[in-house]
Amino acid sequence: MGSFLHVVFVGIICAALGAASWFATPRGKNQVLLRSSVLLSLTCCYLMWAITYLAQLHPLIVPRRSDLRMEY
Amino acid sequence: MATDYPSLFRSEEMSLVQLYIPGEVAHDTIYELGELGDFQFKDLNPTVTAFQRPFTPQLRRLGESARRLRLFRSQILALSPPWNAFDELEEKLRQHEKRLNEMNRSWEELGKRKSELEEKKWVLRETAGFFNEAEHRHTEIRTSFDDGDGTAPLLEHAAEYGTLPGESSLAGFDLEFVAGTIERTRMPTFERILWRVLRGNLYMNYSEIEEPFVDPVSGKETFKDVFIIFAHGPELLAKIRKVAESMGGTLYTIDSSQDKRANALREVAARLEDVDQVLYNMGQTRRVELSKIAEGLEAWRDAVRREEEIYKTLNLLSYDPGRKTLVGEGWVPSRDITAIQLALRRAMETAGTSVPAILSELRTHQTPPTFHRTNKFTEGYQTIIDSYGVATYQEVNPGLFTVITFPFLFAVMFGDIGHGFIAFLAATAMILMEKKLLKAGLDEITETFFYGRYIIVLMGAFSMFTGFMYNDIFSKSLSIWQSGWEWPSNSTGLVFAEPTGHTYPFGLDPNWHGSDNALIFTNSYKMKMSIILGVIHMSFAICLQVPNHLHFKKYLNIYAEFIPQILFMWSIFGYLVVCIIYKWSIDWSQSSTAPPGLLNMLIYMFLSPGTVDPKTQLYAGQGFIQVVLLLIALVCVPWMLCLKPYMLYKEHQRIVAQGYHGLAGQENGHNRVSTSNDLEEDEEGAGQAVAEPEEDEHPFEMGDIIIHQVIHTIEFCLGCISNTASYLRLWALSLAHAQLSEVLYTMTIENAFLFEGNAIAHTIFLVIMFAMWFTLTLAILCVMEGLSAFLHALRLHWVEANGKHYMAGGYAFTPLNFATLYEEDEQ
């Protein structure tokens, strides 16, 4: 069973990646652009993933369908 | 750090500089600066009209050259290699024009002659037909008279009477007539007028000429009719001639005898042939001449445009005829002053003199222009922001963050792996063939997409990511990981899935796909996601105020605006976000309370503060926390409303009490003295240039400040609610996109799969349906839906995010730049 800790854990990984990218971006005129882009992308993707994951963590409803056929 | 390298975070620091340019290097200096493209000249003679400026004669000559080039361009389509000196060019252009004009004139003349001859030929041919026909009819009329039919029309009577004198002759047509041509559109009017003027005493016949006549000058096609009118008596004939001429018809003299007509026809044909020959030769020479001009045309146009720009700029400088120096003022990025000085030295070398232009920095209170250094990647994103408004000088530029947030918000609405991949591929193709496409030139619509290629590539990439999250590829799903649900085997009817104890680790569980209640689940999920993303995006935008306030040293705004704003936002909508996440993380099947509806919770937080139904409470002590949050939000309103005006008022009182009334004005005056000290002798020329208009200091007006603050507060508080709701468009659009792509799939390909028939018919049906599905996927789902998602992402950035921090009160830096000049030229 997944848990809230997974979300925290992935969050820490993303933060670590972000920190690493902060120091890894080469100096130059695109440094600010690269840093902000990488950090924002990480944040956006992490948020989206976390929301999707959390929404399915403790589902309140169960998928239901009425078009299943018998297996042969 | 930001000062080491230019970045998009803030606009470039600008300096106002002054240039002293000796007359002999003026042209070359401006040329070099234009090549560098880093200097925005200010108009130092705003009061002088365009005609009185010193370099107007040169400009006029250039205008003449430009006109000649336009003339040539309109006559040729060709490309160009290199270019020579300008003065030669002018002479060359003049000669070319003369020759071309001569040729054009004789071309026109010959063309006119030719069409006249053509017309005559047609008239001869057609009238021959009329004569024959009339001859034939002559006998018919006779027979009709013999029948004693009194109802014969007037016209034929006229013809009949007209023929009387010549009845004995075989031809029977010594009756007088007028023949000619007239435009087809005028024919009915012509006929009616003649009828009225002659009271029906005429016999008229006409026929259409099938081939159109082409006007040699305008190239317009006109259709004409040949007409022949028989009438009796010189008076009537004169009338007919007059009418025909006034209606723009052309008359030709035709002989009634057949031999003479045949002779005339032959003669006309011979002359036509001659004229054709001459015209053909003429066309050849004209083509040679034009191709000669075409060789140099593009380069000449560039040169003329450049020279024009140089002289226009020279006109902006203030000119001292006595000392032959020009004084210019303008904005440059402080970082590039060295580069500009190098350019000045280069100009001196090209001009071959030893006196360079001198550059000196001025201190000023004027607001410098906003200059963001963009590259081909960031250009598109910055345009998105600039179309909302140009940033105030040195303000935090949201363009930097738009690079990611824009494609991301787009992708939330567009999420589909397949559609994202298509967009990504298209943009990648454009990027890879960038140079080729740039050279080839594009039409307007493709050009727009091409300009946004780097936006589209990220939009596509993020759409693929969100597609994975929504588990959606062309409305189908992927089963990559262990699903959280399992369908019980061997059961039919209404079936509920059983949990397997897993949570799908990446994206939406594929077993939701196709289930009856999938929409209920995805709606709740996407709605909550929109709110969370929206609140975080807006909070981020509010936080961007802080670097602005720090940079402009308006610390008051931090605690009078930023802090209450962020508190207000988070005590209501931030709380909602926290509750959403908290509710998700609780396993409600193990809980003693039922899961609360969060929307109702938020509504009752306002309606009945402090009371929470214990059966549906989210956590213990919820009522108290909500009251506290509500109080914080309530306190924030007067905080935003009153603190800033009050503090400003107090500061103003302090300044007045200390007697520093006109502080700003004095400082300005002091600057002026110090700068004009360097140019003591040059009072009229330079002094005028240095005397900068004082920025009008607004007097302290309490009323204005209060009104502004009231509007600002109301806008923010109401905006918080409406803007959060506005982010629900993320949910609505992504839902619409997913549903549309599913409907498209079921309506086309699925039908083909379920089709029962023989194999060939099935295959054909499948191919057709696939083609239809794919075209509609491209046209509707990728292009149309993409555009709509683009617009909504645009709105979220402009209204919801920019509205929170972006002042956008600047004006763009528009340097003299030849490179952009060429680009404009190409368009």
Short mmCIF file of N, CA and C in Angstrom, two decimals, chain A residues 1-2 4 27-33 35-37 40-41 44-45 47-49 51-66 68-71, chain B residues 1 4-7 375 378 400 404 408 465-466 469-470 485 487 489 492-493 495-497 501 503 505-509 512-517 525 584-587:
data_model
loop_
_atom_site.label_atom_id
_atom_site.label_comp_id
_atom_site.label_asym_id
_atom_site.label_seq_id
_atom_site.Cartn_x
_atom_site.Cartn_y
_atom_site.Cartn_z
N MET A 1 0.85 -1.20 0.00
CA MET A 1 0.00 0.00 0.00
C MET A 1 0.88 1.24 0.00
N GLY A 2 0.54 2.12 -0.89
CA GLY A 2 1.31 3.36 -0.91
C GLY A 2 1.00 4.19 0.31
N PHE A 4 1.57 8.21 2.44
CA PHE A 4 1.92 9.62 2.33
C PHE A 4 3.43 9.80 2.34
N ARG A 27 28.22 28.57 -15.26
CA ARG A 27 28.15 30.03 -15.23
C ARG A 27 28.06 30.54 -16.67
N GLY A 28 27.39 31.65 -16.81
CA GLY A 28 27.23 32.18 -18.16
C GLY A 28 25.95 32.96 -18.21
N LYS A 29 25.64 33.44 -19.40
CA LYS A 29 24.49 34.34 -19.44
C LYS A 29 23.16 33.59 -19.34
N ASN A 30 23.22 32.25 -19.47
CA ASN A 30 21.96 31.51 -19.35
C ASN A 30 21.78 30.85 -18.00
N GLN A 31 22.68 31.15 -17.07
CA GLN A 31 22.64 30.45 -15.79
C GLN A 31 21.30 30.67 -15.08
N VAL A 32 20.87 31.91 -15.01
CA VAL A 32 19.63 32.21 -14.30
C VAL A 32 18.45 31.51 -14.96
N LEU A 33 18.43 31.56 -16.28
CA LEU A 33 17.34 30.93 -17.03
C LEU A 33 17.32 29.43 -16.77
N ARG A 35 18.65 27.69 -14.26
CA ARG A 35 18.30 27.37 -12.88
C ARG A 35 16.80 27.48 -12.66
N SER A 36 16.25 28.62 -13.05
CA SER A 36 14.82 28.81 -12.78
C SER A 36 14.00 27.79 -13.55
N SER A 37 14.43 27.47 -14.78
CA SER A 37 13.65 26.51 -15.57
C SER A 37 13.67 25.14 -14.94
N LEU A 40 11.65 25.13 -11.65
CA LEU A 40 10.21 25.22 -11.89
C LEU A 40 9.67 23.93 -12.50
N SER A 41 10.42 23.35 -13.45
CA SER A 41 9.95 22.10 -14.06
C SER A 41 9.83 21.03 -13.00
N CYS A 44 6.78 21.76 -10.84
CA CYS A 44 5.51 21.50 -11.54
C CYS A 44 5.26 20.02 -11.66
N CYS A 45 6.28 19.28 -12.12
CA CYS A 45 6.09 17.85 -12.35
C CYS A 45 5.85 17.13 -11.04
N LEU A 47 4.55 18.38 -8.30
CA LEU A 47 3.21 18.72 -7.82
C LEU A 47 2.16 17.87 -8.52
N MET A 48 2.28 17.81 -9.82
CA MET A 48 1.30 17.07 -10.61
C MET A 48 1.30 15.60 -10.22
N TRP A 49 2.49 15.05 -10.10
CA TRP A 49 2.59 13.63 -9.75
C TRP A 49 2.01 13.42 -8.35
N ILE A 51 -0.12 15.14 -6.64
CA ILE A 51 -1.57 15.28 -6.59
C ILE A 51 -2.25 14.03 -7.14
N THR A 52 -1.73 13.53 -8.27
CA THR A 52 -2.32 12.33 -8.86
C THR A 52 -2.17 11.13 -7.93
N TYR A 53 -1.01 11.01 -7.34
CA TYR A 53 -0.75 9.88 -6.45
C TYR A 53 -1.64 9.95 -5.22
N LEU A 54 -1.68 11.15 -4.63
CA LEU A 54 -2.47 11.32 -3.40
C LEU A 54 -3.95 11.07 -3.66
N ALA A 55 -4.43 11.49 -4.82
CA ALA A 55 -5.85 11.33 -5.11
C ALA A 55 -6.24 9.87 -5.15
N GLN A 56 -5.26 8.99 -5.44
CA GLN A 56 -5.59 7.58 -5.54
C GLN A 56 -5.17 6.80 -4.31
N LEU A 57 -4.61 7.52 -3.35
CA LEU A 57 -4.04 6.84 -2.19
C LEU A 57 -5.13 6.15 -1.38
N HIS A 58 -6.16 6.88 -1.01
CA HIS A 58 -7.26 6.31 -0.25
C HIS A 58 -8.55 6.62 -1.00
N PRO A 59 -8.80 5.89 -2.04
CA PRO A 59 -9.93 6.26 -2.89
C PRO A 59 -11.25 6.09 -2.14
N LEU A 60 -12.14 7.02 -2.36
CA LEU A 60 -13.45 6.97 -1.71
C LEU A 60 -14.45 6.21 -2.56
N ILE A 61 -14.20 6.15 -3.87
CA ILE A 61 -15.09 5.37 -4.72
C ILE A 61 -14.30 4.31 -5.46
N VAL A 62 -15.01 3.31 -5.93
CA VAL A 62 -14.42 2.14 -6.56
C VAL A 62 -14.85 2.13 -8.01
N PRO A 63 -13.95 1.83 -8.93
CA PRO A 63 -14.38 1.78 -10.32
C PRO A 63 -15.46 0.70 -10.51
N ARG A 64 -16.39 1.06 -11.35
CA ARG A 64 -17.49 0.10 -11.57
C ARG A 64 -17.83 0.13 -13.04
N ARG A 65 -18.13 -1.04 -13.58
CA ARG A 65 -18.55 -1.06 -14.99
C ARG A 65 -19.52 -2.19 -15.22
N SER A 66 -20.33 -2.01 -16.26
CA SER A 66 -21.38 -3.00 -16.49
C SER A 66 -21.24 -3.64 -17.86
N LEU A 68 -18.69 -5.77 -18.77
CA LEU A 68 -17.72 -6.88 -18.80
C LEU A 68 -18.38 -8.10 -19.43
N ARG A 69 -17.56 -8.88 -20.15
CA ARG A 69 -18.07 -10.11 -20.75
C ARG A 69 -17.44 -11.30 -20.04
N MET A 70 -18.08 -12.44 -20.15
CA MET A 70 -17.53 -13.65 -19.53
C MET A 70 -16.24 -14.03 -20.22
N GLU A 71 -15.32 -14.56 -19.46
CA GLU A 71 -14.11 -15.09 -20.08
C GLU A 71 -14.43 -16.48 -20.64
N MET B 1 25.28 38.48 -8.37
CA MET B 1 25.37 37.47 -9.42
C MET B 1 24.71 37.97 -10.70
N ASP B 4 26.83 40.01 -13.00
CA ASP B 4 27.92 39.44 -13.80
C ASP B 4 27.48 39.20 -15.23
N TYR B 5 26.34 38.56 -15.34
CA TYR B 5 25.83 38.23 -16.66
C TYR B 5 24.43 38.80 -16.79
N PRO B 6 24.05 39.16 -17.98
CA PRO B 6 22.66 39.62 -18.14
C PRO B 6 21.71 38.44 -17.93
N SER B 7 20.56 38.71 -17.33
CA SER B 7 19.58 37.65 -17.17
C SER B 7 18.20 38.22 -17.44
N ASN B 375 17.19 35.50 -26.24
CA ASN B 375 17.77 34.75 -27.35
C ASN B 375 16.61 34.09 -28.10
N THR B 378 14.19 32.29 -25.63
CA THR B 378 13.34 33.05 -24.70
C THR B 378 12.49 34.10 -25.40
N LEU B 400 10.74 35.26 -17.33
CA LEU B 400 11.69 34.21 -16.94
C LEU B 400 10.95 32.96 -16.48
N ILE B 404 8.56 28.12 -18.12
CA ILE B 404 8.09 26.81 -17.66
C ILE B 404 6.60 26.83 -17.32
N PHE B 408 3.52 24.46 -18.92
CA PHE B 408 2.97 23.51 -17.95
C PHE B 408 1.46 23.69 -17.81
N PHE B 465 4.07 14.61 -20.48
CA PHE B 465 4.13 14.30 -19.05
C PHE B 465 2.73 14.26 -18.44
N THR B 466 1.95 15.30 -18.69
CA THR B 466 0.60 15.31 -18.12
C THR B 466 -0.24 14.19 -18.73
N MET B 469 0.31 11.39 -16.69
CA MET B 469 -0.40 11.56 -15.43
C MET B 469 -1.88 11.21 -15.59
N TYR B 470 -2.47 11.69 -16.68
CA TYR B 470 -3.88 11.39 -16.93
C TYR B 470 -4.04 9.99 -17.51
N TRP B 485 -6.46 -1.85 -8.95
CA TRP B 485 -7.79 -2.45 -9.00
C TRP B 485 -7.76 -3.72 -9.83
N TRP B 487 -10.57 -6.51 -11.77
CA TRP B 487 -11.96 -6.84 -12.06
C TRP B 487 -12.18 -8.30 -11.70
N SER B 489 -13.20 -11.97 -11.98
CA SER B 489 -13.38 -12.72 -13.22
C SER B 489 -14.74 -13.41 -13.21
N THR B 492 -20.77 -10.90 -14.69
CA THR B 492 -21.31 -9.94 -15.64
C THR B 492 -22.27 -9.02 -14.92
N GLY B 493 -22.81 -8.10 -15.67
CA GLY B 493 -23.72 -7.13 -15.05
C GLY B 493 -22.91 -6.03 -14.40
N VAL B 495 -20.41 -4.57 -12.17
CA VAL B 495 -19.28 -5.17 -11.46
C VAL B 495 -18.47 -4.09 -10.78
N PHE B 496 -18.08 -4.31 -9.56
CA PHE B 496 -17.20 -3.37 -8.85
C PHE B 496 -15.80 -3.96 -8.81
N ALA B 497 -14.81 -3.10 -9.05
CA ALA B 497 -13.42 -3.57 -9.02
C ALA B 497 -13.01 -3.81 -7.57
N GLY B 501 -4.51 -3.59 -3.26
CA GLY B 501 -3.58 -3.19 -2.21
C GLY B 501 -2.41 -2.36 -2.74
N THR B 503 -1.07 1.14 -4.98
CA THR B 503 -1.49 2.42 -5.54
C THR B 503 -0.71 2.58 -6.83
N PRO B 505 1.63 3.78 -9.24
CA PRO B 505 2.69 4.71 -8.82
C PRO B 505 2.86 5.95 -9.69
N PHE B 506 2.48 5.87 -10.94
CA PHE B 506 2.77 7.02 -11.82
C PHE B 506 1.57 7.29 -12.69
N GLY B 507 0.77 8.25 -12.30
CA GLY B 507 -0.39 8.62 -13.12
C GLY B 507 -1.66 7.96 -12.64
N LEU B 508 -2.67 8.09 -13.48
CA LEU B 508 -4.00 7.62 -13.15
C LEU B 508 -4.09 6.11 -13.41
N ASP B 509 -4.75 5.41 -12.52
CA ASP B 509 -4.89 3.98 -12.68
C ASP B 509 -5.63 3.64 -13.97
N TRP B 512 -9.43 2.80 -14.16
CA TRP B 512 -10.50 3.81 -14.15
C TRP B 512 -11.00 4.03 -15.56
N HIS B 513 -10.12 3.75 -16.50
CA HIS B 513 -10.46 4.03 -17.89
C HIS B 513 -11.56 3.10 -18.35
N GLY B 514 -12.61 3.67 -18.84
CA GLY B 514 -13.71 2.85 -19.36
C GLY B 514 -14.71 2.44 -18.30
N SER B 515 -14.42 2.76 -17.05
CA SER B 515 -15.41 2.40 -16.03
C SER B 515 -16.56 3.41 -16.06
N ASP B 516 -17.69 3.00 -15.50
CA ASP B 516 -18.88 3.86 -15.58
C ASP B 516 -18.72 5.14 -14.78
N ASN B 517 -18.00 5.04 -13.68
CA ASN B 517 -17.88 6.23 -12.83
C ASN B 517 -16.52 6.91 -12.96
N TYR B 525 -10.72 14.69 -9.05
CA TYR B 525 -9.26 14.78 -9.06
C TYR B 525 -8.78 16.04 -9.80
N TRP B 584 -6.93 13.74 1.44
CA TRP B 584 -6.42 12.65 0.60
C TRP B 584 -5.57 11.68 1.41
N SER B 585 -4.84 12.23 2.37
CA SER B 585 -3.87 11.38 3.07
C SER B 585 -4.51 10.56 4.17
N ILE B 586 -5.80 10.77 4.43
CA ILE B 586 -6.47 10.02 5.48
C ILE B 586 -7.17 8.80 4.86
N ASP B 587 -7.03 7.66 5.51
CA ASP B 587 -7.75 6.47 5.05
C ASP B 587 -9.12 6.49 5.69
#
